[in-house]
CSV table of C-alpha atoms in Angstrom, one decimal:
chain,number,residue,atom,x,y,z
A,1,UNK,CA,-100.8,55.7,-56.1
A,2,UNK,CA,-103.9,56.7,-54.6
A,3,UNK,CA,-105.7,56.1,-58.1
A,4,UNK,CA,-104.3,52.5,-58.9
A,5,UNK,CA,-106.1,52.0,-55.4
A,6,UNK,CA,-109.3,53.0,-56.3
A,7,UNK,CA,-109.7,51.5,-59.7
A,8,UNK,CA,-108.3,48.2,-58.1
A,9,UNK,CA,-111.2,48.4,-55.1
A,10,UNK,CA,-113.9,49.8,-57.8
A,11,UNK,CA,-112.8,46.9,-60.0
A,12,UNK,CA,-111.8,48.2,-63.2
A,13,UNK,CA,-109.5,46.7,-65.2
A,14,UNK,CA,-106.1,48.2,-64.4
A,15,UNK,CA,-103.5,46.3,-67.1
A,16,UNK,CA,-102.8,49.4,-69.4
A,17,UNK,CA,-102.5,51.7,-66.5
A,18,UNK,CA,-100.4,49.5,-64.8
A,19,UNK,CA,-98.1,48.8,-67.2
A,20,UNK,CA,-97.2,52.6,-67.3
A,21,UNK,CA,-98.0,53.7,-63.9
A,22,UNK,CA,-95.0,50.8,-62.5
A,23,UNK,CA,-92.5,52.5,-64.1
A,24,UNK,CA,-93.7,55.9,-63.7
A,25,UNK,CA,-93.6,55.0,-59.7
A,26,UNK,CA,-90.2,52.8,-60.2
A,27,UNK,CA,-88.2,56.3,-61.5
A,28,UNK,CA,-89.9,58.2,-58.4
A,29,UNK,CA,-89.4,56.0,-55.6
A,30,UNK,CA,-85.5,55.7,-57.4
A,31,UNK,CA,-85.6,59.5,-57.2
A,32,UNK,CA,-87.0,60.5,-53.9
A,33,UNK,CA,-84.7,57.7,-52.1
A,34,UNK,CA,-81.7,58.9,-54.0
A,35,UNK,CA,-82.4,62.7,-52.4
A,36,UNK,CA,-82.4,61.3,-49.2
A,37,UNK,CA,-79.8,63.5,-47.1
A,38,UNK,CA,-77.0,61.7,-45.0
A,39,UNK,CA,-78.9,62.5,-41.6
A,40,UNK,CA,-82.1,60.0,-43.4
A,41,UNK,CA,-84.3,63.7,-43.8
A,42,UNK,CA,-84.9,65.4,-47.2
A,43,UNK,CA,-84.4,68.5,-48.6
A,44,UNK,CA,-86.6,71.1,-50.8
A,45,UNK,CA,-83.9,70.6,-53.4
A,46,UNK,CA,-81.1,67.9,-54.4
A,47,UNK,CA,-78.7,70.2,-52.0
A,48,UNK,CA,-79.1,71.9,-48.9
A,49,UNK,CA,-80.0,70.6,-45.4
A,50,UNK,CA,-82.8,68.4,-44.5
A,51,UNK,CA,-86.4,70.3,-43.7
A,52,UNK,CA,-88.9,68.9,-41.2
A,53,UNK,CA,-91.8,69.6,-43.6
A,54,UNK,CA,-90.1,68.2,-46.5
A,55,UNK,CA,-88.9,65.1,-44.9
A,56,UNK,CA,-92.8,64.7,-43.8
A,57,UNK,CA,-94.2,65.3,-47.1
A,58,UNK,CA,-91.6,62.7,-48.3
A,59,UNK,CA,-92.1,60.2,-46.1
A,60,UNK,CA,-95.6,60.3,-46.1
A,61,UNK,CA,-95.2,59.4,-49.9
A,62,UNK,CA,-93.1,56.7,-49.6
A,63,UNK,CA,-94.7,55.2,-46.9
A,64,UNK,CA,-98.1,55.3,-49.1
A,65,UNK,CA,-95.9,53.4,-51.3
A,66,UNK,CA,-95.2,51.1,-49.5
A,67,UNK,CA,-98.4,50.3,-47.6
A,68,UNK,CA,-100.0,50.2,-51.6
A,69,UNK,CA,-97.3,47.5,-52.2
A,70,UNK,CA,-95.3,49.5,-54.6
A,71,UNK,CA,-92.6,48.1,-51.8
A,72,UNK,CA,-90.0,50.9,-50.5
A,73,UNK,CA,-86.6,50.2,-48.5
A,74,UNK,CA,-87.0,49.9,-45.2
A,75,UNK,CA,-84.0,50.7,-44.5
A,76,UNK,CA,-84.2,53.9,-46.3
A,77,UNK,CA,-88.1,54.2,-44.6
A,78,UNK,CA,-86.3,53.8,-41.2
A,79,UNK,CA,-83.6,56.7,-41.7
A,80,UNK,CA,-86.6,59.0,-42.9
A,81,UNK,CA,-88.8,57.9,-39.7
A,82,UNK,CA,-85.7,58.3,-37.6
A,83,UNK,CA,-85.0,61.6,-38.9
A,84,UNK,CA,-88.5,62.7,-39.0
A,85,UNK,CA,-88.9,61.6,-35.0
A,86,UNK,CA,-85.9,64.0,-34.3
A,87,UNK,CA,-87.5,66.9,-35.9
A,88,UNK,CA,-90.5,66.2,-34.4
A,89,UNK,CA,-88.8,66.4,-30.5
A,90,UNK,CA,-88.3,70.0,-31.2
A,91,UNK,CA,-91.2,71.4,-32.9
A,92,UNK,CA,-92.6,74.8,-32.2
A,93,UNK,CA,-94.9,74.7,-34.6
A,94,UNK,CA,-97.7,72.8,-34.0
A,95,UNK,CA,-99.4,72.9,-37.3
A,96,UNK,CA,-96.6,71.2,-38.6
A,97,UNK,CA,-96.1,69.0,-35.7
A,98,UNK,CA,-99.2,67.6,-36.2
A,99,UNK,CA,-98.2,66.8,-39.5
A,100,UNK,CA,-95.5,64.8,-38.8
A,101,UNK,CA,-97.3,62.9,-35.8
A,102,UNK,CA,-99.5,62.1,-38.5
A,103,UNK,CA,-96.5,60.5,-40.9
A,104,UNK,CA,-95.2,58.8,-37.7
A,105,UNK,CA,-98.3,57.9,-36.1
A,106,UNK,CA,-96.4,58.7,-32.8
A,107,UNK,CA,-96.5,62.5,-30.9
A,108,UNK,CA,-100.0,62.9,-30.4
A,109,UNK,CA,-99.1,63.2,-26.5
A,110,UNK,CA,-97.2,66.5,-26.5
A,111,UNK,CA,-100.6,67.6,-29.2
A,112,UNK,CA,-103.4,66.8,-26.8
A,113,UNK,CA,-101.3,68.3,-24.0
A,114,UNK,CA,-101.7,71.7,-26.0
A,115,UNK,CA,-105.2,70.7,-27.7
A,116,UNK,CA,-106.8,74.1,-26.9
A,117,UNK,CA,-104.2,75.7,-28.6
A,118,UNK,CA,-104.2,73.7,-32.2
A,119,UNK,CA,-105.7,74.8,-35.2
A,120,UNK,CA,-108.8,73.3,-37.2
A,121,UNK,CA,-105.7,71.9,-39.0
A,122,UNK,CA,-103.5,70.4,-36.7
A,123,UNK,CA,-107.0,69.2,-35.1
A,124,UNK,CA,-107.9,67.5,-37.7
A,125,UNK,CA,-104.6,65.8,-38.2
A,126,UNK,CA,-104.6,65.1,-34.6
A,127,UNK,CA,-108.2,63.0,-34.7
A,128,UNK,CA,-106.2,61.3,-37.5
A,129,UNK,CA,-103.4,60.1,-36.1
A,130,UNK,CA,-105.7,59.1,-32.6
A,131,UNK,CA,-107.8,57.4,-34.5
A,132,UNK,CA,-105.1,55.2,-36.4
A,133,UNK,CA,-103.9,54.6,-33.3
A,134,UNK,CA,-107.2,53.1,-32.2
A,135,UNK,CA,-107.0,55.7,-29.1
């Protein structure tokens, strides 16, 4: 995704690539959203239970998609967040909490309130997310 991006911005001619690259991201998306779990989280395999880290690393993909116009169901995108949001009220673990308020762009609050504690990581995720939410 990320690639189409900068060969689009860098102006190079994209037609070949494209031509493969839509279908190669068609199959994925069709993929990724048909893992989805019931609860709208996503597991590290087709079976099992949803995983807060896998549910980021998903959504964050999809939502990439989405913002490069490779166009995702919302209503698929709005389980995920939902899902994603729920894990996130319970997190212990605030490397991965800061990844997830960096796929939600919401949680930073609970982050700053423990800023001393946070790794260069989840610091670094942290200035991320603040900074995409023009705070």
């Amino acid at each position: 995704m990320l690639t189409a991006e900068v060969l689009k911005n860098l102006g190079i001619p994209t037609e070949k690539f494209n031509a493969s690259f839509e279908g190669m991201m068609r199959v994925g998306r069709e993929r990724l959203l048909a893992l989805q779990r019931a609860d709208g989280g996503f597991a590290w395999f087709d079976r099992g239970d949803a995983d807060p880290l896998m549910t980021a690393i998903v959504l964050h993909g999809l939502q990439e998609c989405d913002r490069l116009g490779w166009k995702v169901d919302q209503v698929s995108l709005k389980r995920g967040r939902d899902r994603l949001r729920a894990f996130a009220k319970g997190e212990a673990d605030l490397d991965l909490l800061a990844y997830q308020a960096y796929v939600l762009g919401e949680e930073f609050d609970r982050l700053l309130a423990k800023k001393d504690e946070l790794t260069a990581y989840a610091r670094a995720l942290l200035a991320l997310t603040l900074h995409r939410a023009g705070r």
